[in-house]
Coordinates of C-alpha atoms and ligand atoms in Angstrom, one line a residue:
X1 CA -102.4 37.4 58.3
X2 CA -104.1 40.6 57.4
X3 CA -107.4 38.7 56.4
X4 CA -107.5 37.4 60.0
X5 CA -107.6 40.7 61.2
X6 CA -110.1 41.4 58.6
X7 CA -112.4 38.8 60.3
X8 CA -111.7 39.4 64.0
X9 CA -112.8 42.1 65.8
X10 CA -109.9 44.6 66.9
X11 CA -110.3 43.9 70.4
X12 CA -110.4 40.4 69.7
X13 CA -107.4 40.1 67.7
X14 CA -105.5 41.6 70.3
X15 CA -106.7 39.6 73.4
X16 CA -106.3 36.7 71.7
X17 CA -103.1 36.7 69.1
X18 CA -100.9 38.3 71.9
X19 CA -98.3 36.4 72.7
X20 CA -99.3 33.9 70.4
X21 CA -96.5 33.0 68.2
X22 CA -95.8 30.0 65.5
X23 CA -93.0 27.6 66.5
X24 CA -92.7 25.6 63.3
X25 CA -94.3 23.6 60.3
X26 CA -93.9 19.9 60.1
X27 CA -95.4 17.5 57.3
X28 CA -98.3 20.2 56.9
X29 CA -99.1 20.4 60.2
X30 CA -98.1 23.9 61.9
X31 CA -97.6 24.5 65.5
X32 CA -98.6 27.6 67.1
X33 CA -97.7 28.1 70.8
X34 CA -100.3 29.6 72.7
X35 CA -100.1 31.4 76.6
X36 CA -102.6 29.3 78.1
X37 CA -105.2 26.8 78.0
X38 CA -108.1 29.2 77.9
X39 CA -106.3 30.6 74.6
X40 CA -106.0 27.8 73.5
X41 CA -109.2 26.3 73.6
X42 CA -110.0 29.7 71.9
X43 CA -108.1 29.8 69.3
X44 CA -108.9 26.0 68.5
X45 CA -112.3 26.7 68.7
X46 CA -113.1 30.0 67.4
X47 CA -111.0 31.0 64.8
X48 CA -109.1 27.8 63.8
X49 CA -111.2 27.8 60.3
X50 CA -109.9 31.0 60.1
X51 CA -106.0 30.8 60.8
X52 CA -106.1 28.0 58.7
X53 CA -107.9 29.8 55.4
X54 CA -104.8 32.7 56.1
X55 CA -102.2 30.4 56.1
X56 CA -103.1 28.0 53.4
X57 CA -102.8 31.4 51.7
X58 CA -99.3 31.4 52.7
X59 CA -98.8 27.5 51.6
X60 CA -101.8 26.0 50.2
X61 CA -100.2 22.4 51.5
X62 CA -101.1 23.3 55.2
X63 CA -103.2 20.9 56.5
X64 CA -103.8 21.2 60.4
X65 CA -102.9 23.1 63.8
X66 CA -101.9 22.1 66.4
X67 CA -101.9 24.7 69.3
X68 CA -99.0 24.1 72.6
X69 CA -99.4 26.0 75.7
X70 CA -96.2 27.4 76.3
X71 CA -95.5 30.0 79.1
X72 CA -92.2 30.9 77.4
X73 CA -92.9 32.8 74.2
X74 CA -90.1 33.2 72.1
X75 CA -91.3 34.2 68.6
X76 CA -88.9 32.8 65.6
X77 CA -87.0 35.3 64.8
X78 CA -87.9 37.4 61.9
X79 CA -85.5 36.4 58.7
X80 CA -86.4 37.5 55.4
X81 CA -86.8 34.3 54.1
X82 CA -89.3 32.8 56.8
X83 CA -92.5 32.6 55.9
X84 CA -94.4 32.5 59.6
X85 CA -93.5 34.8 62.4
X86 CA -95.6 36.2 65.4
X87 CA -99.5 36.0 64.6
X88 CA -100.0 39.3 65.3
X89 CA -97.5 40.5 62.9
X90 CA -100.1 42.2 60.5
X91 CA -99.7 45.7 60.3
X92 CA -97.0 48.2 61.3
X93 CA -98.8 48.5 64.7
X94 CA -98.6 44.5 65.3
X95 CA -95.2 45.0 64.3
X96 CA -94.5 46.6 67.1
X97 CA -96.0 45.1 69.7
X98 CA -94.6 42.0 68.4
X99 CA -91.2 43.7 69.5
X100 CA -92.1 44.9 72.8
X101 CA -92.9 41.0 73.7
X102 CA -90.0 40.4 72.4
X103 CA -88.0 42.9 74.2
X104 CA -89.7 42.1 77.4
X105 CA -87.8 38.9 77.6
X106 CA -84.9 40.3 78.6
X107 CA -85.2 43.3 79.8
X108 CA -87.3 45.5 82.1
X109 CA -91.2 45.7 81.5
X110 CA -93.5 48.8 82.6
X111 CA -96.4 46.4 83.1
X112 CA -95.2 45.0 86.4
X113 CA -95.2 47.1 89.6
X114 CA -95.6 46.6 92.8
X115 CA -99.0 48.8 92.2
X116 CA -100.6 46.1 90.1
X117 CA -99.4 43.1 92.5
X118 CA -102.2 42.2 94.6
X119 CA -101.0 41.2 97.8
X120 CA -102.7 38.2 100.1
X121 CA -101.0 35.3 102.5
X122 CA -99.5 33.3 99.9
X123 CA -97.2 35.8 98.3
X124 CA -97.0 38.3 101.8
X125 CA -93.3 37.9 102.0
X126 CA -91.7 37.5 99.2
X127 CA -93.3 41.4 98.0
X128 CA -92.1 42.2 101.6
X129 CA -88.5 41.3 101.0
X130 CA -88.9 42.8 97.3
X131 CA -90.3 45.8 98.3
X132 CA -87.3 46.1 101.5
X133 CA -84.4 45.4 98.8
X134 CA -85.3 48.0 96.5
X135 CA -85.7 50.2 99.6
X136 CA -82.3 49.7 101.2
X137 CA -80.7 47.5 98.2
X138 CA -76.7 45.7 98.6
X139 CA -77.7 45.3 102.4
X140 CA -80.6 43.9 103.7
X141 CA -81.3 41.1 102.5
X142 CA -78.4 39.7 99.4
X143 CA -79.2 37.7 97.9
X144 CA -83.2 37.5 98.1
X145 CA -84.2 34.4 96.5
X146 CA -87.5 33.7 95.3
X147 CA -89.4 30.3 94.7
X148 CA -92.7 28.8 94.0
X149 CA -94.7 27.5 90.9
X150 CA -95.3 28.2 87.3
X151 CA -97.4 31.4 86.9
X152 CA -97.8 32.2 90.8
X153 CA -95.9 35.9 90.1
X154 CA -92.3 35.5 90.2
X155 CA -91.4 37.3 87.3
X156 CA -93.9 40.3 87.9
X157 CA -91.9 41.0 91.4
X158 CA -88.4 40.6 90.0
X159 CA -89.8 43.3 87.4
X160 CA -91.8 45.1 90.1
X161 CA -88.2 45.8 92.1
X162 CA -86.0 46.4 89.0
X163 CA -89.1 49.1 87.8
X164 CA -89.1 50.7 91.4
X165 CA -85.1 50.7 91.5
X166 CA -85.6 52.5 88.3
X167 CA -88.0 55.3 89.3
X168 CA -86.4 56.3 92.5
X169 CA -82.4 55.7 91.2
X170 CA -82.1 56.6 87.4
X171 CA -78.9 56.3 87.1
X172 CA -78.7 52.6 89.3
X173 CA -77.1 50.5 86.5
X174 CA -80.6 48.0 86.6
X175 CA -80.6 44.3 85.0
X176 CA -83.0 41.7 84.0
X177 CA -82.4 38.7 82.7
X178 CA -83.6 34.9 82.8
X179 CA -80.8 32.0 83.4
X180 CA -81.8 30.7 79.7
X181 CA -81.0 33.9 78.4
X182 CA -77.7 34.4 80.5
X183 CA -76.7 30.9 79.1
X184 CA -77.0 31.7 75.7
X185 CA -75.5 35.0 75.9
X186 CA -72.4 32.9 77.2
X187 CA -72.6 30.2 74.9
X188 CA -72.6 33.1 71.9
X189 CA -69.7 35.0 73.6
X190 CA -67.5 31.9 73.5
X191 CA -67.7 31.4 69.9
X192 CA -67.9 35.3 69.2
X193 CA -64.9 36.0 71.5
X194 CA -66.2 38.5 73.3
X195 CA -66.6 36.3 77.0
X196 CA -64.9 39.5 79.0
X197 CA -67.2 42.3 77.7
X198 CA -70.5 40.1 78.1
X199 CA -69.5 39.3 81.7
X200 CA -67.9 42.7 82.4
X201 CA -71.2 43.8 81.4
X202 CA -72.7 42.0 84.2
X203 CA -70.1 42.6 87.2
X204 CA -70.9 46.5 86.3
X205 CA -74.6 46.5 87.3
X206 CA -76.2 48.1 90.9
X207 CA -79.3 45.7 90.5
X208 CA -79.5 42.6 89.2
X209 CA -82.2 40.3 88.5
X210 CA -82.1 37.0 87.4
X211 CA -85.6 34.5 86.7
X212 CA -85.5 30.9 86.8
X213 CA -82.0 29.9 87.8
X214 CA -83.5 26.2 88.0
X215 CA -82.3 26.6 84.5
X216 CA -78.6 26.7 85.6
X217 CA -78.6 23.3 86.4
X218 CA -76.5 21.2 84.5
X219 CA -74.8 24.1 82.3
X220 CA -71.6 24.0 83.7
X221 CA -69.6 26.6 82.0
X222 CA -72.3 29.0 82.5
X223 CA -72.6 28.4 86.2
X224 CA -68.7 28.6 86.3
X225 CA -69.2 32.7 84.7
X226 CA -72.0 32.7 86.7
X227 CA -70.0 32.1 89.9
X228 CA -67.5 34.8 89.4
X229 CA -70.2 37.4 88.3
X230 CA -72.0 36.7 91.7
X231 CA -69.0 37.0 93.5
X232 CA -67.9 40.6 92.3
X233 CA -71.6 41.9 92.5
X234 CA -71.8 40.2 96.4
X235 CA -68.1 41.9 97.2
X236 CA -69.5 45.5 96.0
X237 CA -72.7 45.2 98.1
X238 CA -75.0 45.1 94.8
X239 CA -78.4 43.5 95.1
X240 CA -79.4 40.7 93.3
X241 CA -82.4 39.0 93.5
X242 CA -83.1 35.5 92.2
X243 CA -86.3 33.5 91.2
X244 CA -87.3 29.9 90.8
X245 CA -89.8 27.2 91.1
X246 CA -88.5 25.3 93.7
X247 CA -85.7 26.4 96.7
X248 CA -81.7 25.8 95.7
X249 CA -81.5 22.6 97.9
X250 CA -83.7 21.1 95.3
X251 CA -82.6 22.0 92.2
X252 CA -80.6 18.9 91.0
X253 CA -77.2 19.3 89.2
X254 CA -76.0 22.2 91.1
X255 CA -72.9 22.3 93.3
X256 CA -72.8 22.9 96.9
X257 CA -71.3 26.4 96.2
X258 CA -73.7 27.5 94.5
X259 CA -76.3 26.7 96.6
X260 CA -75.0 28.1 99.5
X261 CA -74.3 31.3 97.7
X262 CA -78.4 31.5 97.0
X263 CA -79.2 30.5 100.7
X264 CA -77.0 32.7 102.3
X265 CA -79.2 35.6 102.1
X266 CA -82.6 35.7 102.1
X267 CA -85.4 33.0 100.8
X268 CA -89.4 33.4 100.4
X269 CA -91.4 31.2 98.8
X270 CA -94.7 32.2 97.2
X271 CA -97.7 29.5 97.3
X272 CA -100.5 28.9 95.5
X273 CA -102.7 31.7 96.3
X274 CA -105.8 31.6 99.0
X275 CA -109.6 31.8 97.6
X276 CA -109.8 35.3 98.9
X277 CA -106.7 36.4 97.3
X278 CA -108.0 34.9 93.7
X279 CA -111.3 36.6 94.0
X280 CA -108.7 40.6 95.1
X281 CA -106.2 39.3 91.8
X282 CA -109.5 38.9 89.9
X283 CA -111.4 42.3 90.9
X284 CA -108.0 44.0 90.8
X285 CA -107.5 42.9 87.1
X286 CA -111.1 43.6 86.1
X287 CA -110.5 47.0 87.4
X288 CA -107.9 47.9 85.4
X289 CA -109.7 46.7 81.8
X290 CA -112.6 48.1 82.4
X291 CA -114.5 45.0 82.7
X292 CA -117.5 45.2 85.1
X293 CA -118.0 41.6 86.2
X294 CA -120.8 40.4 88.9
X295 CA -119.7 39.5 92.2
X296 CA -120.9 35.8 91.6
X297 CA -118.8 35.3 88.0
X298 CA -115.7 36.7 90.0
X299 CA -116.8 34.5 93.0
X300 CA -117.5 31.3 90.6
X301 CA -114.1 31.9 88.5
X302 CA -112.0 32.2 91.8
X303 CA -113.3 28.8 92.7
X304 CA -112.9 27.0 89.6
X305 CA -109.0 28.2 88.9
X306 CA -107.2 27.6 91.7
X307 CA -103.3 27.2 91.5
X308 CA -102.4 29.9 89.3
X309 CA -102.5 33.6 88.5
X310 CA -101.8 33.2 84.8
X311 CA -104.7 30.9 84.0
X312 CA -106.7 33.5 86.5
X313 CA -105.5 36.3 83.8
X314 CA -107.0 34.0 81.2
X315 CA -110.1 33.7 82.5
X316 CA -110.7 36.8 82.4
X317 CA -109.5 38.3 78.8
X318 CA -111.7 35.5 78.1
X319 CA -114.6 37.3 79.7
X320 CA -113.0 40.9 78.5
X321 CA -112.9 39.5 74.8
X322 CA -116.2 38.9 75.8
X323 CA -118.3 41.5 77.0
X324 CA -115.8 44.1 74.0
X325 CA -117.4 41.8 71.7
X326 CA -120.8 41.7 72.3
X327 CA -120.7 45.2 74.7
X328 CA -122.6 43.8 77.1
X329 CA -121.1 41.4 80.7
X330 CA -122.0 37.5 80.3
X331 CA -124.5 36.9 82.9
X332 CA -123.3 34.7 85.5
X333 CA -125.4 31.6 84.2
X334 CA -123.8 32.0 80.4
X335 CA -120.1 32.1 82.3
X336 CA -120.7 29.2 83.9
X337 CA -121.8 26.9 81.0
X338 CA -119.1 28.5 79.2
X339 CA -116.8 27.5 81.8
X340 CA -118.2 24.1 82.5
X341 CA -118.5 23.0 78.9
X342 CA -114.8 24.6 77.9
X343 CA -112.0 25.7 80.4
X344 CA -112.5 22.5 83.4
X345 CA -109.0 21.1 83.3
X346 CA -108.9 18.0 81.5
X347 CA -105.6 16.4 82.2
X348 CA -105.8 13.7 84.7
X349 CA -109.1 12.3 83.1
X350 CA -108.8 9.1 81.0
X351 CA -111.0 7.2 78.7
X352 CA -111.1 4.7 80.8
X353 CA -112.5 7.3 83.9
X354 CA -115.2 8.8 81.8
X355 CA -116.8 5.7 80.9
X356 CA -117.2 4.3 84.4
X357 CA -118.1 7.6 86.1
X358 CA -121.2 8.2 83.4
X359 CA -122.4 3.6 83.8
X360 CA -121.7 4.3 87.9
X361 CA -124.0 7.7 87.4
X362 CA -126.6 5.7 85.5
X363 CA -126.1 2.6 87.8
X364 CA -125.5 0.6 85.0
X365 CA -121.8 -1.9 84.3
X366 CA -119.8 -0.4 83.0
X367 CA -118.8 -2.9 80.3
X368 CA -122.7 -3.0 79.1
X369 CA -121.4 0.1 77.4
X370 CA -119.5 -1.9 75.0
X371 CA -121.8 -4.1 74.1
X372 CA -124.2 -4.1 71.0
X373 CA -127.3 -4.2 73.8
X374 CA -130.2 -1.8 72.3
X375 CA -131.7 -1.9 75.3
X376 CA -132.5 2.1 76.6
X377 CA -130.5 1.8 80.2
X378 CA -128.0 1.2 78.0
X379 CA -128.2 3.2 75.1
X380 CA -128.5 6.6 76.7
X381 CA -124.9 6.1 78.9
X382 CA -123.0 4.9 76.0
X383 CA -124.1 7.9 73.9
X384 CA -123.4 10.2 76.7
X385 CA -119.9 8.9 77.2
X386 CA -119.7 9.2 73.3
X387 CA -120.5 12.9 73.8
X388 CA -118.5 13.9 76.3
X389 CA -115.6 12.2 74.4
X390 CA -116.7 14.1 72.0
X391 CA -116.9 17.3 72.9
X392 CA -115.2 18.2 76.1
X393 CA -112.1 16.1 74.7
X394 CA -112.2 16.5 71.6
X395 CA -111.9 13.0 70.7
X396 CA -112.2 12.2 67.0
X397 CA -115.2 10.4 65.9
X398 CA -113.1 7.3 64.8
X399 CA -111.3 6.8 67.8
X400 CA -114.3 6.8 69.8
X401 CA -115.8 4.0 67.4
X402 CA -112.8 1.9 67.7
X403 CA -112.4 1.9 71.4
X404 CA -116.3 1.5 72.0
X405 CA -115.7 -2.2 70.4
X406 CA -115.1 -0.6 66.5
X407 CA -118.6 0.9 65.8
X408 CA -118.4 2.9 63.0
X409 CA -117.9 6.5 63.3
X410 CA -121.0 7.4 61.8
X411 CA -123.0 5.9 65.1
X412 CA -120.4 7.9 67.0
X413 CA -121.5 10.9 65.2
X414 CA -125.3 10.1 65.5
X415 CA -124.7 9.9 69.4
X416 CA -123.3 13.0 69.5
X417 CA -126.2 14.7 67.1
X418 CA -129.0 13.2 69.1
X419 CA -127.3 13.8 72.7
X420 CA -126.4 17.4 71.7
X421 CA -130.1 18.2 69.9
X422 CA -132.2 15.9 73.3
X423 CA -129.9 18.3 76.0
X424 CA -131.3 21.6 74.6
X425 CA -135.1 20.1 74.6
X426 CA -135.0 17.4 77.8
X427 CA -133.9 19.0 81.0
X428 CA -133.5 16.0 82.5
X429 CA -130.4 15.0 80.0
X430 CA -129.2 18.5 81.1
X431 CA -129.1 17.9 84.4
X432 CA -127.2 14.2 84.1
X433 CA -124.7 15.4 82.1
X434 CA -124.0 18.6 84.0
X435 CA -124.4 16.1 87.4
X436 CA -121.6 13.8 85.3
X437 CA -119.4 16.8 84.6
X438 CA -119.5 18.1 87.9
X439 CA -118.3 14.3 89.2
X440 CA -115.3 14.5 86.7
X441 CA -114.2 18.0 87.0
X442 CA -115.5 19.1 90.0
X443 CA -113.1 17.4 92.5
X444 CA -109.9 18.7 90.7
Ligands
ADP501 P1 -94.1 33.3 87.3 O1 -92.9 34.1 86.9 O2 -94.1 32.9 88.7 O3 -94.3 32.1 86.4 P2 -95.6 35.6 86.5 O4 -94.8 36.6 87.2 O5 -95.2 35.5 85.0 O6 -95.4 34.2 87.1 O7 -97.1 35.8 86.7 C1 -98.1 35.3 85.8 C2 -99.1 36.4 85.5 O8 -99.9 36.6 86.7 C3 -98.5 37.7 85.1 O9 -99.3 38.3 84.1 C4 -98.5 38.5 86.4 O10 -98.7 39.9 86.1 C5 -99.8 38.0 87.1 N1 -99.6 38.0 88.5 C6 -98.9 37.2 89.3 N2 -98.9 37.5 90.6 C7 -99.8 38.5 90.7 C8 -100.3 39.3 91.8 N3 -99.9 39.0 93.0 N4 -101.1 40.3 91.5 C9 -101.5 40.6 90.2 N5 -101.0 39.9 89.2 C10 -100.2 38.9 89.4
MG502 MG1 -91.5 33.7 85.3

């Protein structure tokens, strides 16, 4: 991996190959899990030539990547025998940092305090109730339970209260730990023998945090432990604060008991966050990098990415990597054709969908665009469809040939040429296709 560094600018290397780690090697193909769509499309683009080159180097029979965005990180671990670990695993320094990711998963990070939480509407109460239990913790509000979706900050406020609990009562016996993690640890005391001194570990803490208990459903042994451990903690007072992504009542395959025990203190939900509070989390976060953004990118990024703070995170290392890289701030009109062309979520768009919203655009049927007709009406809309195929989904020149009525991939590939050379000299192609984009992406 050293050559990669060799090729990647420092500042690069480290926005990019953090928490970036490789899951496994199948049949030549390796698979790298990535943080987040913006990384991935990154990584896949950028520097996929060059991850490649350094791990053919590794194993010459290595063929493809394929990148999986994966919120959970959980680098292999390190064995002497294992070939691939975390990316960034080049030098003594990477090194490190590869085991403070690691660490991070189960225990307490700096990087989340209540400081660095930007506060708006959607998130008001649950830092309220965090901020109150650290405050006056065992009896105001136990337990506090905390939902709402992927990436909307659960995690960073568990962390935020266990880091505060920290500062102002050192000697507060302070735990962190997801419901995966608290399952294994089980699972590994069981066959290790050692069941009483993991659990006792548990019943001794002041503070205890655990994420994502949507994870205990279905694990009965652990929720049996689980129970008990609450139990004691409750008895004595101690706080505990829970997360999830959705409220107890609607986690299947959990017994009434349980959820009672997680309703019977308090529950606050945080939603997805308000326009005004993705353009604070934005200016907040460009703050603290450094990275001096105009108004109108922060405005124009708060309005694209909408449901989740992560993804808003990504944005904008994108546009950090960006302006370390070239030292200068992207104007607003280079974000935005970055943006459109790149990062506009592609999920719910189908084959099918793109072809009839570019023959509806150009008022044309849509099956003409199968056909064999040369006529122009209907040549520039089926070579626009190829292209976006092409290059905003990545489709592969044959599949495009087969499902426009198995043309050859070479006339695939001459669409795309001639549609990608005529955008930069005909305005007029510019505008349809960013007119077409905006008609697929911009509703979502
Ligand atoms: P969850 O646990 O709900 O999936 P996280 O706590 O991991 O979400 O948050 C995702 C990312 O967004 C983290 O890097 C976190 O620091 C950041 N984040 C979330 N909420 C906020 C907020 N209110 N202010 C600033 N950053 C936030
Ligand atoms: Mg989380």
């Amino acid at each position: 991996m050293g050559e990669l560094e060799c090729v990647v600018s420092k500042a690069n290397f480290s926005t990019w190959f953090q928490n970036t780690s490789v899951r496994d090697e199948k049949n030549g193909i390796v698979f790298i899990n990535v943080p987040n769509s913006f990384t991935k499309e990154w990584l896949k683009n950028k520097y996929n030539k060059f991850i490649l080159g350094a791990l053919r180097k590794t194993d010459p029979l290595i063929k493809d990547i394929e990148y999986t965005i994966c919120d959970k990180i959980n680098p292999i671990p390190l064995k002497k025998s294992q070939r691939y670990y975390s990316l960034n695993n080049s030098s003594d320094d990477a090194q490190l940092e590869f085991n403070e990711i690691n660490q991070t998963k189960e225990s307490l990070n700096p990087r989340y305090d209540f400081d660095n939480f930007v506060v708006g509407a959607f998130n008001e109460l649950a830092h309220a109730a965090a901020v109150a239990v650290t405050k006056n913790p065992g009896t105001l509000y136990n337990p506090l339970f905390i939902y709402g979706g992927v990436g909307l900050g659960k995690t960073h406020l568990l962390q935020a209260a266990g880091n505060a609990m920290k500062k102002n009562n050192p000697n507060f016996k302070i735990k962190y730990i997801t419901s995966e993690k608290f399952a294994n640890g089980i699972v590994e005391s069981i066959r290790n023998n050692t069941t009483h001194t993991f659990k006792e570990s548990f019943k001794k803490c002041d503070f205890l945090m655990m994420d994502d208990v949507q994870f205990l459903a279905g694990k009965t042994k652990t929720r049996e432990e689980f129970f008990h451990i609450f139990n004691t903690l409750y008895e004595d007072n101690k706080q505990i604060i829970f997360s999830s992504d959705r409220p107890p009542r609607s986690i299947p395959d959990l017994e009434e008991r349980l959820k009672s025990r997680f309703e019977g203190g308090m529950m606050a939900d945080i939603s997805e966050p308000e326009y005004e509070s993705r353009v604070a989390i934005l200016k907040n976060k460009a703050q603290t990098k450094n990275v001096d953004l105009p108004n109108e990118t922060i405005e124009y990024i708060a309005s694209m990415v909408k449901s989740n703070i992560r993804e808003l995170e990504g944005a904008l290392n994108f546009l950090s990597a960006q302006f370390k890289l070239l030292g200068k701030t992207l104007s607003f009109k280079e974000t935005q054709d970055i943006f459109e062309k790149k990062f506009l979520p592609k999920k719910k768009i189908t084959f099918n969908k793109i072809v009839k919203t570019v023959a509806d655009f150009y008022e044309t049927n849509e099956q003409k665009l199968f056909k064999k007709s040369r006529k122009k009406e209907d040549v520039l809309p089926r070579q626009i469809a190829m292209f976006l195929l092409r290059e905003d989904f990545n489709a592969s020149y044959p599949y495009i040939g087969q499902r426009f009525s198995g043309r050859d991939h070479t006339t695939i590939i001459y669409a795309y040429e001639k549609i990608n050379k005529n955008m930069k000299s005909d305005s007029q192609i510019e505008n349809d296709i960013k007119a077409i984009r905006n008609i697929l992406y911009g509703s979502q």
